[in-house]
Amino acid sequence: MEMAGLPYIVGNWKMNGTRAMLNEARAIDRAAARFPKVQVAVAPPATLIYRTRDAAAIIGVGGQDCHAEESGAFTGDISAQMLKDAGADFTIVGHSERRTLHGESDADVKAKAEAALGAGLGVILCVGETESQRDAGEAETVVGAQLEGSCPRVDGAPEKLSVAYEPVWAIGTGRVPSVEDVAAMHKAIRAKLVALYGEGGADVRILYGGSVKADNAAELLAVPEVGGALVGGASLSAESFLAIVGAAASLDAD
Ligand code: 13P
């Protein structure tokens, strides 16, 4: 389902949720019907993808990572084809928690993104600088290099690609960059995407992620080139997540 023009609000549940969380997924799904101008999705832990797809009719359902290979001796890993088979529409790749805690390189992330597109999944590719990189004035250079190294170069790119700008220092901290800094970074990301993909790069959605909450969502989503949000903590309850979806919807109404 390509709805490139609509704001895209995605919940990344990370390693949270057992079957009891399906109630939240159902509540999110029911409410999403009231916001047809917002594209809503959740990325539950892999154990819940199939059940979430089964419980939800409207929202997108995605993985949080995939392996670059289709199958094989990779204990503990899950391929893009398996995510697709379980009912996923998309997968996140290159989240900073994967890059940092699992040592994923730009080349790894690129291979994963290409595998996901090859399996017919949408991709949300995450990039973002650390606090020391920002303090050193290197944020745009770092993010530009991440994009160059990790953006997929295969059929299906960039139509099914979204990029999520997630400053590492804003994830789970309650701190967010200024509107000016978000605008500058998203503008730089757009320029890089156009350099990489030509015209198609102009349509890639660029999401902001990092401490998005109900009370800052409207301001962040109104920034030029911010096409949606990747939400961690505030996506774990339907109530707080739907407040963000509602902020995206009222923005559209303005
Ligand atoms: P928080 O919204 O909890 O800061 O997490 C952001 C994130 O990492 C989403 O992928």
JSON list of N, CA and C and ligand atoms in Angstrom, two decimals, residues 10-12 14 92 95-97 126 164 166 170-175 209-213 230-235, ligand 1:
[
{"chain": "A", "resi": 10, "resn": "VAL", "atom": "N", "xyz": [4.63, 5.52, 13.11]},
{"chain": "A", "resi": 10, "resn": "VAL", "atom": "CA", "xyz": [5.02, 4.13, 13.32]},
{"chain": "A", "resi": 10, "resn": "VAL", "atom": "C", "xyz": [5.46, 3.93, 14.77]},
{"chain": "A", "resi": 11, "resn": "GLY", "atom": "N", "xyz": [4.90, 2.92, 15.41]},
{"chain": "A", "resi": 11, "resn": "GLY", "atom": "CA", "xyz": [5.31, 2.57, 16.77]},
{"chain": "A", "resi": 11, "resn": "GLY", "atom": "C", "xyz": [6.35, 1.46, 16.73]},
{"chain": "A", "resi": 12, "resn": "ASN", "atom": "N", "xyz": [7.50, 1.70, 17.34]},
{"chain": "A", "resi": 12, "resn": "ASN", "atom": "CA", "xyz": [8.54, 0.67, 17.47]},
{"chain": "A", "resi": 12, "resn": "ASN", "atom": "C", "xyz": [8.48, 0.17, 18.91]},
{"chain": "A", "resi": 14, "resn": "LYS", "atom": "N", "xyz": [10.10, -2.20, 20.23]},
{"chain": "A", "resi": 14, "resn": "LYS", "atom": "CA", "xyz": [11.39, -2.72, 20.73]},
{"chain": "A", "resi": 14, "resn": "LYS", "atom": "C", "xyz": [11.16, -4.06, 21.43]},
{"chain": "A", "resi": 92, "resn": "ILE", "atom": "N", "xyz": [11.87, -2.28, 10.00]},
{"chain": "A", "resi": 92, "resn": "ILE", "atom": "CA", "xyz": [12.87, -1.29, 10.38]},
{"chain": "A", "resi": 92, "resn": "ILE", "atom": "C", "xyz": [14.24, -1.94, 10.16]},
{"chain": "A", "resi": 95, "resn": "HIS", "atom": "N", "xyz": [18.39, 0.47, 13.11]},
{"chain": "A", "resi": 95, "resn": "HIS", "atom": "CA", "xyz": [18.12, 1.23, 14.34]},
{"chain": "A", "resi": 95, "resn": "HIS", "atom": "C", "xyz": [19.41, 1.38, 15.14]},
{"chain": "A", "resi": 96, "resn": "SER", "atom": "N", "xyz": [19.56, 2.50, 15.82]},
{"chain": "A", "resi": 96, "resn": "SER", "atom": "CA", "xyz": [20.84, 2.73, 16.52]},
{"chain": "A", "resi": 96, "resn": "SER", "atom": "C", "xyz": [21.10, 1.66, 17.58]},
{"chain": "A", "resi": 97, "resn": "GLU", "atom": "N", "xyz": [20.01, 1.08, 18.13]},
{"chain": "A", "resi": 97, "resn": "GLU", "atom": "CA", "xyz": [20.23, 0.01, 19.12]},
{"chain": "A", "resi": 97, "resn": "GLU", "atom": "C", "xyz": [20.83, -1.23, 18.44]},
{"chain": "A", "resi": 126, "resn": "CYS", "atom": "N", "xyz": [17.01, 3.60, 9.61]},
{"chain": "A", "resi": 126, "resn": "CYS", "atom": "CA", "xyz": [17.29, 4.59, 10.65]},
{"chain": "A", "resi": 126, "resn": "CYS", "atom": "C", "xyz": [18.73, 5.10, 10.57]},
{"chain": "A", "resi": 164, "resn": "ALA", "atom": "N", "xyz": [14.31, 7.17, 8.74]},
{"chain": "A", "resi": 164, "resn": "ALA", "atom": "CA", "xyz": [13.98, 7.74, 10.05]},
{"chain": "A", "resi": 164, "resn": "ALA", "atom": "C", "xyz": [15.22, 8.40, 10.62]},
{"chain": "A", "resi": 166, "resn": "GLU", "atom": "N", "xyz": [16.86, 9.59, 13.69]},
{"chain": "A", "resi": 166, "resn": "GLU", "atom": "CA", "xyz": [16.75, 9.41, 15.13]},
{"chain": "A", "resi": 166, "resn": "GLU", "atom": "C", "xyz": [18.08, 9.78, 15.79]},
{"chain": "A", "resi": 170, "resn": "ALA", "atom": "N", "xyz": [18.57, 11.52, 21.63]},
{"chain": "A", "resi": 170, "resn": "ALA", "atom": "CA", "xyz": [17.15, 11.86, 21.88]},
{"chain": "A", "resi": 170, "resn": "ALA", "atom": "C", "xyz": [16.30, 10.61, 22.13]},
{"chain": "A", "resi": 171, "resn": "ILE", "atom": "N", "xyz": [16.89, 9.44, 21.96]},
{"chain": "A", "resi": 171, "resn": "ILE", "atom": "CA", "xyz": [16.10, 8.20, 22.09]},
{"chain": "A", "resi": 171, "resn": "ILE", "atom": "C", "xyz": [15.94, 7.83, 23.56]},
{"chain": "A", "resi": 172, "resn": "GLY", "atom": "N", "xyz": [14.70, 7.83, 24.01]},
{"chain": "A", "resi": 172, "resn": "GLY", "atom": "CA", "xyz": [14.40, 7.39, 25.37]},
{"chain": "A", "resi": 172, "resn": "GLY", "atom": "C", "xyz": [14.88, 8.36, 26.45]},
{"chain": "A", "resi": 173, "resn": "THR", "atom": "N", "xyz": [15.22, 9.56, 26.07]},
{"chain": "A", "resi": 173, "resn": "THR", "atom": "CA", "xyz": [15.80, 10.51, 27.04]},
{"chain": "A", "resi": 173, "resn": "THR", "atom": "C", "xyz": [14.86, 11.65, 27.40]},
{"chain": "A", "resi": 174, "resn": "GLY", "atom": "N", "xyz": [13.79, 11.83, 26.61]},
{"chain": "A", "resi": 174, "resn": "GLY", "atom": "CA", "xyz": [12.93, 12.98, 26.83]},
{"chain": "A", "resi": 174, "resn": "GLY", "atom": "C", "xyz": [13.50, 14.27, 26.25]},
{"chain": "A", "resi": 175, "resn": "ARG", "atom": "N", "xyz": [14.67, 14.16, 25.62]},
{"chain": "A", "resi": 175, "resn": "ARG", "atom": "CA", "xyz": [15.28, 15.35, 24.98]},
{"chain": "A", "resi": 175, "resn": "ARG", "atom": "C", "xyz": [15.02, 15.30, 23.49]},
{"chain": "A", "resi": 209, "resn": "GLY", "atom": "N", "xyz": [12.42, 10.52, 14.76]},
{"chain": "A", "resi": 209, "resn": "GLY", "atom": "CA", "xyz": [12.25, 9.66, 15.94]},
{"chain": "A", "resi": 209, "resn": "GLY", "atom": "C", "xyz": [13.17, 10.09, 17.05]},
{"chain": "A", "resi": 210, "resn": "GLY", "atom": "N", "xyz": [12.72, 9.90, 18.29]},
{"chain": "A", "resi": 210, "resn": "GLY", "atom": "CA", "xyz": [13.50, 10.27, 19.47]},
{"chain": "A", "resi": 210, "resn": "GLY", "atom": "C", "xyz": [12.65, 11.11, 20.40]},
{"chain": "A", "resi": 211, "resn": "SER", "atom": "N", "xyz": [12.09, 10.44, 21.43]},
{"chain": "A", "resi": 211, "resn": "SER", "atom": "CA", "xyz": [11.27, 11.13, 22.44]},
{"chain": "A", "resi": 211, "resn": "SER", "atom": "C", "xyz": [10.07, 11.88, 21.86]},
{"chain": "A", "resi": 212, "resn": "VAL", "atom": "N", "xyz": [9.47, 11.33, 20.81]},
{"chain": "A", "resi": 212, "resn": "VAL", "atom": "CA", "xyz": [8.21, 11.92, 20.33]},
{"chain": "A", "resi": 212, "resn": "VAL", "atom": "C", "xyz": [7.10, 11.53, 21.31]},
{"chain": "A", "resi": 213, "resn": "LYS", "atom": "N", "xyz": [6.38, 12.55, 21.78]},
{"chain": "A", "resi": 213, "resn": "LYS", "atom": "CA", "xyz": [5.29, 12.36, 22.74]},
{"chain": "A", "resi": 213, "resn": "LYS", "atom": "C", "xyz": [4.09, 13.16, 22.25]},
{"chain": "A", "resi": 230, "resn": "LEU", "atom": "N", "xyz": [8.71, 8.07, 14.13]},
{"chain": "A", "resi": 230, "resn": "LEU", "atom": "CA", "xyz": [8.99, 6.71, 14.62]},
{"chain": "A", "resi": 230, "resn": "LEU", "atom": "C", "xyz": [9.03, 6.82, 16.14]},
{"chain": "A", "resi": 231, "resn": "VAL", "atom": "N", "xyz": [8.08, 6.17, 16.78]},
{"chain": "A", "resi": 231, "resn": "VAL", "atom": "CA", "xyz": [7.81, 6.40, 18.20]},
{"chain": "A", "resi": 231, "resn": "VAL", "atom": "C", "xyz": [8.15, 5.16, 19.01]},
{"chain": "A", "resi": 232, "resn": "GLY", "atom": "N", "xyz": [8.98, 5.30, 20.03]},
{"chain": "A", "resi": 232, "resn": "GLY", "atom": "CA", "xyz": [9.30, 4.19, 20.90]},
{"chain": "A", "resi": 232, "resn": "GLY", "atom": "C", "xyz": [8.37, 4.13, 22.10]},
{"chain": "A", "resi": 233, "resn": "GLY", "atom": "N", "xyz": [8.82, 4.65, 23.24]},
{"chain": "A", "resi": 233, "resn": "GLY", "atom": "CA", "xyz": [8.10, 4.53, 24.50]},
{"chain": "A", "resi": 233, "resn": "GLY", "atom": "C", "xyz": [6.62, 4.90, 24.42]},
{"chain": "A", "resi": 234, "resn": "ALA", "atom": "N", "xyz": [6.32, 5.99, 23.72]},
{"chain": "A", "resi": 234, "resn": "ALA", "atom": "CA", "xyz": [4.93, 6.46, 23.67]},
{"chain": "A", "resi": 234, "resn": "ALA", "atom": "C", "xyz": [4.05, 5.61, 22.76]},
{"chain": "A", "resi": 235, "resn": "SER", "atom": "N", "xyz": [4.64, 4.58, 22.12]},
{"chain": "A", "resi": 235, "resn": "SER", "atom": "CA", "xyz": [3.80, 3.70, 21.29]},
{"chain": "A", "resi": 235, "resn": "SER", "atom": "C", "xyz": [3.34, 2.47, 22.06]},
{"chain": "B", "resi": 1, "resn": "13P", "atom": "P1", "xyz": [11.61, 6.82, 22.12]},
{"chain": "B", "resi": 1, "resn": "13P", "atom": "O1", "xyz": [10.38, 7.35, 21.43]},
{"chain": "B", "resi": 1, "resn": "13P", "atom": "O2", "xyz": [11.32, 5.93, 23.28]},
{"chain": "B", "resi": 1, "resn": "13P", "atom": "O3", "xyz": [12.60, 7.90, 22.40]},
{"chain": "B", "resi": 1, "resn": "13P", "atom": "O4", "xyz": [12.32, 5.83, 21.04]},
{"chain": "B", "resi": 1, "resn": "13P", "atom": "C1", "xyz": [12.57, 6.30, 19.77]},
{"chain": "B", "resi": 1, "resn": "13P", "atom": "C2", "xyz": [13.01, 5.15, 18.95]},
{"chain": "B", "resi": 1, "resn": "13P", "atom": "O5", "xyz": [14.09, 4.63, 19.11]},
{"chain": "B", "resi": 1, "resn": "13P", "atom": "C3", "xyz": [12.07, 4.65, 17.94]},
{"chain": "B", "resi": 1, "resn": "13P", "atom": "O6", "xyz": [12.69, 3.77, 17.05]}
]
